[in-house]
Structures are given as structure tokens and as C-alpha cells.
Amino acid sequence: MEQYAIKGGNPLVGEVEIGGAKNAALAILAAAAMTEETVVIENVPDLRDTAAMLEAMESIGIRIEKLDRHTVKINAGMIESLVVEDDSIKKIRASYYFLGALLGKFKKAEVALPGGCNIGLRPIDQHIKGFRALGADVRIERGLVITEADRLVGSHIYLDVVTVGATINIMMAAAMAEGQTIIENAAKEPHVVDVANFLNSMGASIKGAGTDVIRIKGVKALHGTEYAIIPDQIEAGTFMFAAAVTRGDVTVKNVIPKHLESISAKLIEIGCEVEESDDAVRVVASKPLTHTHVKTLPYPGFPTDMQPQITVALGLSKGTSIVTESIFENRFKYVDELTRMGANIKVESNTAIIDGVQKYTGASLTAPDLRAGAALVTAALAAEGVSTIDDIKFIERGYEDFPEKLQSLGAQIEKVVTERELQKFRLKIG
């Protein structure tokens, strides 16, 4: 039994520091295998997913040294194997980044099929299409994606759908291909730009990241570098919505406000005040929340990873709201949990119709995936009474020190591992 015990009803007030971006860190760690020289990466979030990534890297002979909790020194000069099938890597989606990194550097890779949250079909067909366009043979055998090439040659690749993973994977493989590669209909997310900047700091020649056309001129070798990962826009957005649902006043620090514009815009739309400074955003929810409509879209649109968080907020807003999920087809599994707290939400296909209620009430909940789990925490913080949330391993995949950060804002939340600890929490909060 590992769960969060939460007593709701306290507005979150204060400042919280945002860590490094999980989605950028996982790709950047894999890309560090593309040079034989030493790489130092700062602002690496300390999460289950990053730990799994580092463990998998060590399993193939990459030397890892943690200089401190958030700084990692990596040397891939003595890689012993190009087969990545460590048990831990099978549990995370980002395992596929080893395909682009190892194919680019060694022209061969065998990597376990990706795992991660069950939020719907997430095919790797665009990754395979890109690798084949560069001249690689790709097949799936024994639960592994196997890709190899005598040589990689630059190509013109048009992605059928906007996909972050395939954009990054093709970018990594093409960084050491012969000639020029053009990726059209590329993803524009901040972590795509961060990976491109990291590769460029190692000597790659990548232009256009952050736009829908990326041009890559292949180089023969990459060199060592020191690099700091960007802040996590989804962690920041989660705390911003936690401020909204608890009627709080929270300043999220160490962020890039530009990356949060779609989130800030929706918070303003539903009645919050949002103040931006150079590296911080303050959210004040002093008025009742109002309804809105939102549709998830690739960046710079509203992120799919923020969809459960805004749904929790709209569940407490006046009027009827509509949330349309256009990225993943199985991302409303948490709605049943919210309904048990008193929410009035009806899901039809990829759309949730939300009639706002005055309050949520505490309940025993289960986190179905990473972002929905975090959203349920915010719902419990706003609820009347005590809630427990099981399967917090999902939440710990993407949020570092989540209970501690919330406690610093005045939340009554604790991680408990025994029934006795749960009873102790109940007694403490009266």
C-alpha cells in the first residue's frame, strides 16, 4: 500500500520551484549516447522515468555518475551492447529514443517496445517511416524494435501526423546521417527545441526546431558538452491549476512563461488572474470560476497533458463546459473517479461535457495514469473531507517531491504506506 492521504479545503498559497522537463530530459539522456566524449546534464528531474532511463543506459555499458541530485555526468565511450531491453525501460514510453540515438551513432539498435501510461494507442509508425526514409531496415521481433543500416542518408520526410516522439527520434538519427534531412509537419513543442539545442551544443547542425520544418545537416561526429534542461511546462501548469481549484494564490518559479501561454490563457478565461515575470507566473483565484470550452492540440495549442487538470477545474466552475481530446483516444478514464467525488461529467467519444458543481467531496481514488493522477490530487485538495489516492507510482513517474511541494503551499497531504500511517494522518488532521 503506497498512497497519498489528502485533507482538502485549504487554498494553496506561496511559491513553488519547478524542476526540469521530464519529456526533454528523457530524450536528452538518450542523445548523450551519441558522443564518445563526456556530457554533463544539469536540471535533470529526479523521477521514476529518468531513473529507469539511466538504469537502462548503465545496462549497455554507458558510465553514469550523479554529481548531485539533478546533475548527471555521462560517458558513452565504452558502450558494450546496442540491445536495450532492461526491465525498467519496458515500463516507460521514452524507451524509443534509444532507437534514434543508437541508430544515428552506431547505425544499429535493438530496443524493447515502449510502455508508459495506458492513455490510448500511441503507434510508432512515423518513427519507422522516418528511419526507413534515412535508409534503415526496421522490423519488430521478440518484443524488440530492430533497426540497422549500412549507412544513413539524408532525406525529405513529411510526417503524416504531428508527433513529438517521431520528430525527436528522426532528428537524432539524421544528426549523423550523410547530407541534409528535412522534416516537414514537425512537432513544435518546447522539448523538441530543447533536444535540438542539446544536439547543436554537441556539434550537430539543426535549424528550424520550434517551427514545422526542421533542417538537419548531418555531421560525422558529436562532441562532449554541458547543458541544462528547460523547466517542465506540465509540472508548472499542474500547480497553476491547483491554485485555481483550491481558490489559492501560487507563484510558480523557474519557468519560461512563453511555454505556458495556452495554459495561462485558459486560466484567465475561467476567471483567474495571471501575472507573468521573467521566470515566474503567479495565479490568483479570488473569484468563482466560470465555464469555457477547450480542445487539446499540438503546441502551441492547449497540451493534452493538461487536459485532466483543466477538467478538474471546470468541474467546479459555473455553467457547462466542453473539453475535446484530439490527441489520445483513451484519456478520460479518470472521469469515473471524479464522478465519485460528486463531479457531473458525461463523456461521449472524445468529448467531456461538464456541468459545474459547487464542491467535490473526499473519496477513495485510484490514479489511472500520470497526468490524471496529478489532476485527482488537485481535486482532492479542493474537496471537502479526506481522500486517498492509490497507484501513486504513476504520479511519481513525472512529479518530483509532489507531496512536499504541495505541503510547502499549505496542503494537507502525506504519502502513507501502512493502514496505521493512514489512521495517524486522520487523527492528526482531526
CSV table of N, CA and C in Angstrom, one decimal, residues 43-185:
chain,number,residue,atom,x,y,z
A,43,ASN,N,19.9,20.1,-14.3
A,43,ASN,CA,18.4,20.3,-14.1
A,43,ASN,C,17.7,19.0,-14.6
A,44,VAL,N,18.2,17.8,-14.3
A,44,VAL,CA,17.6,16.5,-14.6
A,44,VAL,C,16.6,16.3,-13.5
A,45,PRO,N,15.3,16.1,-13.8
A,45,PRO,CA,14.4,15.8,-12.7
A,45,PRO,C,14.6,14.5,-12.1
A,46,ASP,N,14.4,14.3,-10.8
A,46,ASP,CA,14.7,13.1,-10.1
A,46,ASP,C,13.3,12.3,-10.0
A,47,LEU,N,13.1,11.5,-11.1
A,47,LEU,CA,11.8,10.8,-11.2
A,47,LEU,C,12.0,9.3,-11.5
A,48,ARG,N,10.9,8.6,-11.4
A,48,ARG,CA,10.9,7.2,-11.7
A,48,ARG,C,11.3,7.0,-13.2
A,49,ASP,N,10.8,7.8,-14.1
A,49,ASP,CA,11.2,7.6,-15.5
A,49,ASP,C,12.6,7.9,-15.8
A,50,THR,N,13.2,9.0,-15.2
A,50,THR,CA,14.6,9.3,-15.5
A,50,THR,C,15.5,8.3,-14.9
A,51,ALA,N,15.1,7.7,-13.7
A,51,ALA,CA,15.9,6.7,-13.1
A,51,ALA,C,15.9,5.4,-14.0
A,52,ALA,N,14.7,5.1,-14.6
A,52,ALA,CA,14.7,4.0,-15.5
A,52,ALA,C,15.6,4.2,-16.7
A,53,MET,N,15.6,5.4,-17.2
A,53,MET,CA,16.4,5.7,-18.4
A,53,MET,C,17.9,5.5,-18.0
A,54,LEU,N,18.3,6.1,-16.9
A,54,LEU,CA,19.7,6.0,-16.5
A,54,LEU,C,20.1,4.5,-16.2
A,55,GLU,N,19.2,3.8,-15.6
A,55,GLU,CA,19.4,2.3,-15.4
A,55,GLU,C,19.6,1.6,-16.7
A,56,ALA,N,18.8,1.9,-17.7
A,56,ALA,CA,18.9,1.2,-19.0
A,56,ALA,C,20.2,1.6,-19.7
A,57,MET,N,20.7,2.8,-19.5
A,57,MET,CA,21.9,3.3,-20.1
A,57,MET,C,23.1,2.5,-19.5
A,58,GLU,N,23.1,2.4,-18.2
A,58,GLU,CA,24.1,1.6,-17.5
A,58,GLU,C,24.1,0.1,-17.9
A,59,SER,N,23.0,-0.4,-18.2
A,59,SER,CA,22.9,-1.8,-18.6
A,59,SER,C,23.6,-2.1,-19.9
A,60,ILE,N,23.8,-1.1,-20.8
A,60,ILE,CA,24.5,-1.3,-22.0
A,60,ILE,C,25.9,-0.8,-22.0
A,61,GLY,N,26.4,-0.4,-20.8
A,61,GLY,CA,27.8,-0.1,-20.6
A,61,GLY,C,28.1,1.4,-20.6
A,62,ILE,N,27.1,2.3,-20.6
A,62,ILE,CA,27.3,3.7,-20.5
A,62,ILE,C,27.6,4.1,-19.0
A,63,ARG,N,28.7,4.8,-18.8
A,63,ARG,CA,29.0,5.2,-17.5
A,63,ARG,C,28.2,6.4,-17.0
A,64,ILE,N,27.6,6.3,-15.9
A,64,ILE,CA,26.7,7.3,-15.3
A,64,ILE,C,27.3,7.7,-13.9
A,65,GLU,N,27.5,9.0,-13.7
A,65,GLU,CA,27.9,9.5,-12.4
A,65,GLU,C,26.9,10.6,-12.0
A,66,LYS,N,26.3,10.5,-10.9
A,66,LYS,CA,25.4,11.6,-10.4
A,66,LYS,C,26.2,12.6,-9.6
A,67,LEU,N,26.4,13.7,-10.1
A,67,LEU,CA,27.2,14.8,-9.4
A,67,LEU,C,26.4,15.4,-8.3
A,68,ASP,N,25.1,15.5,-8.5
A,68,ASP,CA,24.2,15.8,-7.4
A,68,ASP,C,22.8,15.3,-7.8
A,69,ARG,N,21.8,15.7,-7.0
A,69,ARG,CA,20.5,15.1,-7.3
A,69,ARG,C,20.0,15.4,-8.7
A,70,HIS,N,20.4,16.5,-9.3
A,70,HIS,CA,19.8,16.9,-10.6
A,70,HIS,C,20.9,17.1,-11.6
A,71,THR,N,22.1,16.6,-11.4
A,71,THR,CA,23.2,16.8,-12.4
A,71,THR,C,23.8,15.4,-12.6
A,72,VAL,N,23.9,15.1,-13.9
A,72,VAL,CA,24.4,13.7,-14.3
A,72,VAL,C,25.6,13.9,-15.3
A,73,LYS,N,26.6,13.1,-15.0
A,73,LYS,CA,27.8,13.0,-15.9
A,73,LYS,C,27.7,11.7,-16.6
A,74,ILE,N,27.8,11.8,-18.0
A,74,ILE,CA,27.6,10.6,-18.8
A,74,ILE,C,28.7,10.4,-19.8
A,75,ASN,N,29.2,9.2,-19.8
A,75,ASN,CA,30.3,8.9,-20.8
A,75,ASN,C,29.9,7.6,-21.5
A,76,ALA,N,29.6,7.7,-22.9
A,76,ALA,CA,29.2,6.5,-23.7
A,76,ALA,C,30.3,6.0,-24.5
A,77,GLY,N,31.6,6.3,-24.1
A,77,GLY,CA,32.7,5.9,-24.9
A,77,GLY,C,33.0,4.4,-24.9
A,78,MET,N,32.4,3.6,-24.0
A,78,MET,CA,32.6,2.2,-23.9
A,78,MET,C,31.3,1.4,-23.9
A,79,ILE,N,30.4,1.7,-24.8
A,79,ILE,CA,29.2,1.0,-25.0
A,79,ILE,C,29.5,-0.5,-25.3
A,80,GLU,N,28.8,-1.4,-24.5
A,80,GLU,CA,29.1,-2.8,-24.7
A,80,GLU,C,28.0,-3.5,-25.6
A,81,SER,N,26.8,-2.9,-25.7
A,81,SER,CA,25.7,-3.5,-26.4
A,81,SER,C,24.8,-2.5,-27.0
A,82,LEU,N,24.2,-2.8,-28.1
A,82,LEU,CA,23.2,-2.0,-28.7
A,82,LEU,C,21.8,-2.5,-28.6
A,83,VAL,N,21.7,-3.4,-27.6
A,83,VAL,CA,20.4,-4.0,-27.3
A,83,VAL,C,19.9,-3.5,-26.0
A,84,VAL,N,18.8,-2.7,-26.0
A,84,VAL,CA,18.3,-2.1,-24.8
A,84,VAL,C,17.0,-2.8,-24.4
A,85,GLU,N,17.0,-3.7,-23.5
A,85,GLU,CA,15.8,-4.4,-23.1
A,85,GLU,C,15.8,-4.6,-21.6
A,86,ASP,N,16.4,-3.7,-20.9
A,86,ASP,CA,16.4,-3.7,-19.4
A,86,ASP,C,14.9,-3.7,-18.9
A,87,ASP,N,14.6,-4.4,-17.9
A,87,ASP,CA,13.2,-4.5,-17.4
A,87,ASP,C,12.6,-3.1,-17.1
A,88,SER,N,13.4,-2.2,-16.6
A,88,SER,CA,12.9,-0.9,-16.2
A,88,SER,C,12.5,-0.1,-17.5
A,89,ILE,N,13.2,-0.3,-18.6
A,89,ILE,CA,12.9,0.5,-19.8
A,89,ILE,C,11.6,0.1,-20.4
A,90,LYS,N,11.2,-1.1,-20.2
A,90,LYS,CA,9.9,-1.6,-20.8
A,90,LYS,C,8.7,-0.9,-20.2
A,91,LYS,N,8.9,-0.2,-19.1
A,91,LYS,CA,7.8,0.4,-18.4
A,91,LYS,C,7.6,1.8,-18.9
A,92,ILE,N,8.5,2.4,-19.6
A,92,ILE,CA,8.3,3.8,-20.0
A,92,ILE,C,8.2,4.0,-21.5
A,93,ARG,N,7.5,5.0,-21.9
A,93,ARG,CA,7.3,5.3,-23.3
A,93,ARG,C,8.6,5.8,-24.0
A,94,ALA,N,9.5,6.5,-23.3
A,94,ALA,CA,10.6,7.1,-23.9
A,94,ALA,C,11.7,6.1,-24.3
A,95,SER,N,11.5,4.8,-24.0
A,95,SER,CA,12.5,3.8,-24.5
A,95,SER,C,12.8,4.0,-26.0
A,96,TYR,N,11.8,4.4,-26.7
A,96,TYR,CA,12.1,4.5,-28.2
A,96,TYR,C,13.1,5.5,-28.6
A,97,TYR,N,13.5,6.5,-27.7
A,97,TYR,CA,14.5,7.4,-28.0
A,97,TYR,C,15.9,6.8,-28.2
A,98,PHE,N,16.1,5.6,-27.6
A,98,PHE,CA,17.4,4.9,-27.9
A,98,PHE,C,17.5,4.5,-29.3
A,99,LEU,N,16.4,4.3,-30.0
A,99,LEU,CA,16.4,3.9,-31.4
A,99,LEU,C,17.1,5.0,-32.3
A,100,GLY,N,16.6,6.2,-32.1
A,100,GLY,CA,17.2,7.3,-32.9
A,100,GLY,C,18.6,7.6,-32.5
A,101,ALA,N,18.9,7.6,-31.2
A,101,ALA,CA,20.3,7.9,-30.8
A,101,ALA,C,21.3,6.8,-31.2
A,102,LEU,N,21.0,5.5,-31.0
A,102,LEU,CA,21.9,4.5,-31.3
A,102,LEU,C,22.0,4.2,-32.8
A,103,LEU,N,20.9,4.4,-33.5
A,103,LEU,CA,20.9,4.2,-35.0
A,103,LEU,C,21.8,5.3,-35.6
A,104,GLY,N,21.6,6.6,-35.1
A,104,GLY,CA,22.4,7.7,-35.6
A,104,GLY,C,23.9,7.5,-35.4
A,105,LYS,N,24.2,7.0,-34.2
A,105,LYS,CA,25.7,6.9,-33.9
A,105,LYS,C,26.3,5.6,-34.4
A,106,PHE,N,25.6,4.5,-34.2
A,106,PHE,CA,26.2,3.2,-34.5
A,106,PHE,C,25.5,2.5,-35.7
A,107,LYS,N,24.5,3.1,-36.3
A,107,LYS,CA,23.8,2.5,-37.4
A,107,LYS,C,23.1,1.2,-37.1
A,108,LYS,N,22.9,1.0,-35.8
A,108,LYS,CA,22.1,-0.2,-35.4
A,108,LYS,C,21.6,0.0,-34.0
A,109,ALA,N,20.4,-0.6,-33.7
A,109,ALA,CA,19.8,-0.5,-32.4
A,109,ALA,C,18.7,-1.6,-32.3
A,110,GLU,N,18.6,-2.2,-31.1
A,110,GLU,CA,17.5,-3.1,-30.8
A,110,GLU,C,17.0,-2.6,-29.4
A,111,VAL,N,15.7,-2.2,-29.4
A,111,VAL,CA,15.1,-1.6,-28.2
A,111,VAL,C,13.8,-2.2,-27.9
A,112,ALA,N,13.5,-2.5,-26.6
A,112,ALA,CA,12.2,-3.0,-26.2
A,112,ALA,C,11.1,-2.1,-26.6
A,113,LEU,N,10.0,-2.7,-27.1
A,113,LEU,CA,8.8,-1.8,-27.4
A,113,LEU,C,8.4,-1.0,-26.2
A,114,PRO,N,8.0,0.2,-26.5
A,114,PRO,CA,7.7,1.2,-25.4
A,114,PRO,C,6.5,0.8,-24.6
A,115,GLY,N,6.6,1.2,-23.2
A,115,GLY,CA,5.5,1.0,-22.3
A,115,GLY,C,4.9,2.4,-22.0
A,116,GLY,N,4.8,2.7,-20.7
A,116,GLY,CA,4.2,4.0,-20.3
A,116,GLY,C,2.7,3.9,-19.9
A,117,CYS,N,2.1,5.1,-19.8
A,117,CYS,CA,0.7,5.1,-19.4
A,117,CYS,C,-0.2,4.6,-20.5
A,118,ASN,N,-1.3,4.0,-20.0
A,118,ASN,CA,-2.3,3.5,-21.0
A,118,ASN,C,-3.4,4.5,-21.2
A,119,ILE,N,-3.0,5.4,-22.1
A,119,ILE,CA,-4.0,6.5,-22.4
A,119,ILE,C,-4.4,6.5,-23.9
A,120,GLY,N,-4.2,5.3,-24.5
A,120,GLY,CA,-4.7,5.1,-25.8
A,120,GLY,C,-3.5,4.7,-26.7
A,121,LEU,N,-3.9,4.4,-28.0
A,121,LEU,CA,-2.9,3.9,-28.9
A,121,LEU,C,-1.9,5.0,-29.3
A,122,ARG,N,-0.6,4.6,-29.2
A,122,ARG,CA,0.4,5.6,-29.5
A,122,ARG,C,1.4,4.9,-30.4
A,123,PRO,N,1.1,4.7,-31.7
A,123,PRO,CA,1.9,3.9,-32.6
A,123,PRO,C,3.2,4.6,-32.9
A,124,ILE,N,4.2,3.7,-33.3
A,124,ILE,CA,5.5,4.3,-33.7
A,124,ILE,C,5.7,4.2,-35.2
A,125,ASP,N,4.6,4.2,-35.9
A,125,ASP,CA,4.7,4.1,-37.4
A,125,ASP,C,5.5,5.3,-38.0
A,126,GLN,N,5.3,6.5,-37.4
A,126,GLN,CA,6.0,7.6,-38.0
A,126,GLN,C,7.5,7.6,-37.7
A,127,HIS,N,7.9,7.0,-36.6
A,127,HIS,CA,9.3,6.8,-36.3
A,127,HIS,C,9.9,5.8,-37.3
A,128,ILE,N,9.2,4.7,-37.6
A,128,ILE,CA,9.7,3.7,-38.5
A,128,ILE,C,9.7,4.3,-39.9
A,129,LYS,N,8.7,5.1,-40.3
A,129,LYS,CA,8.7,5.7,-41.6
A,129,LYS,C,10.0,6.6,-41.8
A,130,GLY,N,10.3,7.4,-40.7
A,130,GLY,CA,11.4,8.3,-40.8
A,130,GLY,C,12.8,7.5,-40.9
A,131,PHE,N,12.9,6.4,-40.1
A,131,PHE,CA,14.2,5.7,-40.1
A,131,PHE,C,14.3,5.0,-41.5
A,132,ARG,N,13.2,4.5,-42.0
A,132,ARG,CA,13.3,3.9,-43.4
A,132,ARG,C,13.7,4.9,-44.5
A,133,ALA,N,13.2,6.1,-44.3
A,133,ALA,CA,13.5,7.2,-45.3
A,133,ALA,C,15.0,7.5,-45.3
A,134,LEU,N,15.6,7.3,-44.1
A,134,LEU,CA,17.0,7.6,-44.0
A,134,LEU,C,17.9,6.4,-44.4
A,135,GLY,N,17.2,5.3,-44.8
A,135,GLY,CA,17.9,4.1,-45.3
A,135,GLY,C,18.1,3.0,-44.4
A,136,ALA,N,17.4,3.0,-43.3
A,136,ALA,CA,17.5,1.9,-42.3
A,136,ALA,C,16.4,0.8,-42.6
A,137,ASP,N,16.8,-0.4,-42.2
A,137,ASP,CA,15.8,-1.5,-42.2
A,137,ASP,C,15.2,-1.6,-40.8
A,138,VAL,N,13.9,-1.7,-40.7
A,138,VAL,CA,13.3,-1.7,-39.4
A,138,VAL,C,12.3,-2.9,-39.4
A,139,ARG,N,12.4,-3.7,-38.3
A,139,ARG,CA,11.4,-4.8,-38.1
A,139,ARG,C,11.2,-5.0,-36.6
A,140,ILE,N,10.1,-5.6,-36.3
A,140,ILE,CA,9.8,-5.9,-34.9
A,140,ILE,C,9.8,-7.4,-34.7
A,141,GLU,N,10.7,-7.8,-33.7
A,141,GLU,CA,10.8,-9.3,-33.4
A,141,GLU,C,11.0,-9.4,-31.9
A,142,ARG,N,10.4,-10.5,-31.3
A,142,ARG,CA,10.7,-10.8,-29.9
A,142,ARG,C,10.4,-9.6,-29.0
A,143,GLY,N,9.5,-8.8,-29.3
A,143,GLY,CA,9.2,-7.7,-28.4
A,143,GLY,C,10.2,-6.5,-28.6
A,144,LEU,N,11.1,-6.6,-29.6
A,144,LEU,CA,12.1,-5.6,-29.8
A,144,LEU,C,11.8,-4.9,-31.1
A,145,VAL,N,12.1,-3.6,-31.2
A,145,VAL,CA,12.2,-2.9,-32.5
A,145,VAL,C,13.7,-2.9,-32.9
A,146,ILE,N,13.9,-3.6,-34.0
A,146,ILE,CA,15.3,-3.7,-34.5
A,146,ILE,C,15.5,-2.9,-35.7
A,147,THR,N,16.5,-2.0,-35.7
A,147,THR,CA,16.7,-1.1,-36.8
A,147,THR,C,18.2,-1.1,-37.1
A,148,GLU,N,18.6,-1.2,-38.4
A,148,GLU,CA,20.0,-1.2,-38.8
A,148,GLU,C,20.2,-0.7,-40.2
A,149,ALA,N,21.3,-0.1,-40.5
A,149,ALA,CA,21.6,0.4,-41.8
A,149,ALA,C,23.1,0.3,-42.1
A,150,ASP,N,23.5,0.1,-43.3
A,150,ASP,CA,24.9,0.2,-43.7
A,150,ASP,C,25.3,1.7,-43.6
A,151,ARG,N,24.5,2.6,-44.1
A,151,ARG,CA,24.7,4.0,-43.9
A,151,ARG,C,23.4,4.7,-43.9
A,152,LEU,N,23.4,5.9,-43.2
A,152,LEU,CA,22.2,6.7,-43.2
A,152,LEU,C,22.4,7.9,-44.1
A,153,VAL,N,21.4,8.1,-45.0
A,153,VAL,CA,21.5,9.2,-45.9
A,153,VAL,C,20.3,10.2,-45.8
A,154,GLY,N,20.6,11.5,-45.7
A,154,GLY,CA,19.6,12.5,-45.5
A,154,GLY,C,18.4,12.3,-46.5
A,155,SER,N,17.2,12.7,-46.1
A,155,SER,CA,16.0,12.6,-46.9
A,155,SER,C,15.0,13.6,-46.6
A,156,HIS,N,14.0,13.8,-47.4
A,156,HIS,CA,12.9,14.7,-47.2
A,156,HIS,C,11.8,13.9,-46.6
A,157,ILE,N,11.4,14.2,-45.4
A,157,ILE,CA,10.4,13.4,-44.6
A,157,ILE,C,9.2,14.2,-44.3
A,158,TYR,N,8.0,13.8,-44.7
A,158,TYR,CA,6.8,14.5,-44.3
A,158,TYR,C,6.0,13.6,-43.3
A,159,LEU,N,5.9,14.1,-42.1
A,159,LEU,CA,5.2,13.3,-41.1
A,159,LEU,C,3.7,13.4,-41.3
A,160,ASP,N,3.0,12.3,-41.3
A,160,ASP,CA,1.5,12.2,-41.6
A,160,ASP,C,0.7,12.9,-40.5
A,161,VAL,N,1.2,12.8,-39.3
A,161,VAL,CA,0.6,13.5,-38.1
A,161,VAL,C,1.7,14.2,-37.3
A,162,VAL,N,1.3,15.2,-36.6
A,162,VAL,CA,2.3,15.9,-35.7
A,162,VAL,C,2.6,15.0,-34.6
A,163,THR,N,3.9,14.6,-34.4
A,163,THR,CA,4.2,13.7,-33.3
A,163,THR,C,5.6,14.1,-32.8
A,164,VAL,N,5.6,14.4,-31.5
A,164,VAL,CA,6.8,14.8,-30.8
A,164,VAL,C,7.9,13.7,-30.8
A,165,GLY,N,7.5,12.5,-30.4
A,165,GLY,CA,8.4,11.4,-30.4
A,165,GLY,C,9.1,11.1,-31.7
A,166,ALA,N,8.4,11.1,-32.8
A,166,ALA,CA,9.0,10.8,-34.1
A,166,ALA,C,9.8,12.0,-34.5
A,167,THR,N,9.4,13.2,-34.3
A,167,THR,CA,10.2,14.3,-34.7
A,167,THR,C,11.6,14.3,-34.0
A,168,ILE,N,11.6,14.0,-32.7
A,168,ILE,CA,12.9,13.9,-32.0
A,168,ILE,C,13.7,12.7,-32.4
A,169,ASN,N,13.1,11.6,-32.6
A,169,ASN,CA,13.8,10.4,-33.0
A,169,ASN,C,14.5,10.5,-34.4
A,170,ILE,N,13.7,11.1,-35.3
A,170,ILE,CA,14.3,11.3,-36.7
A,170,ILE,C,15.4,12.3,-36.6
A,171,MET,N,15.2,13.4,-35.8
A,171,MET,CA,16.2,14.4,-35.7
A,171,MET,C,17.5,13.8,-35.1
A,172,MET,N,17.4,12.9,-34.2
A,172,MET,CA,18.6,12.3,-33.6
A,172,MET,C,19.3,11.5,-34.7
A,173,ALA,N,18.6,10.6,-35.3
A,173,ALA,CA,19.2,9.7,-36.3
A,173,ALA,C,19.8,10.5,-37.5
A,174,ALA,N,19.1,11.6,-37.9
A,174,ALA,CA,19.6,12.4,-39.0
A,174,ALA,C,20.8,13.3,-38.7
A,175,ALA,N,21.0,13.5,-37.4
A,175,ALA,CA,22.1,14.4,-37.0
A,175,ALA,C,23.4,13.9,-37.4
A,176,MET,N,23.5,12.5,-37.6
A,176,MET,CA,24.8,11.9,-38.0
A,176,MET,C,24.7,11.2,-39.4
A,177,ALA,N,23.6,11.5,-40.1
A,177,ALA,CA,23.4,10.9,-41.4
A,177,ALA,C,24.2,11.7,-42.5
A,178,GLU,N,24.4,11.1,-43.6
A,178,GLU,CA,25.1,11.8,-44.7
A,178,GLU,C,24.1,12.8,-45.4
A,179,GLY,N,24.6,14.1,-45.6
A,179,GLY,CA,23.8,15.0,-46.3
A,179,GLY,C,22.7,15.6,-45.5
A,180,GLN,N,21.7,16.2,-46.1
A,180,GLN,CA,20.6,17.0,-45.5
A,180,GLN,C,19.3,16.3,-45.3
A,181,THR,N,18.7,16.4,-44.2
A,181,THR,CA,17.4,15.9,-43.9
A,181,THR,C,16.4,17.0,-43.6
A,182,ILE,N,15.2,17.0,-44.2
A,182,ILE,CA,14.2,18.0,-43.9
A,182,ILE,C,13.0,17.2,-43.4
A,183,ILE,N,12.6,17.6,-42.2
A,183,ILE,CA,11.4,17.1,-41.6
A,183,ILE,C,10.2,18.1,-41.7
A,184,GLU,N,9.2,17.8,-42.4
A,184,GLU,CA,8.0,18.7,-42.5
A,184,GLU,C,6.9,18.2,-41.7
A,185,ASN,N,6.0,19.1,-41.3
A,185,ASN,CA,5.0,18.8,-40.3
A,185,ASN,C,5.5,18.3,-39.0
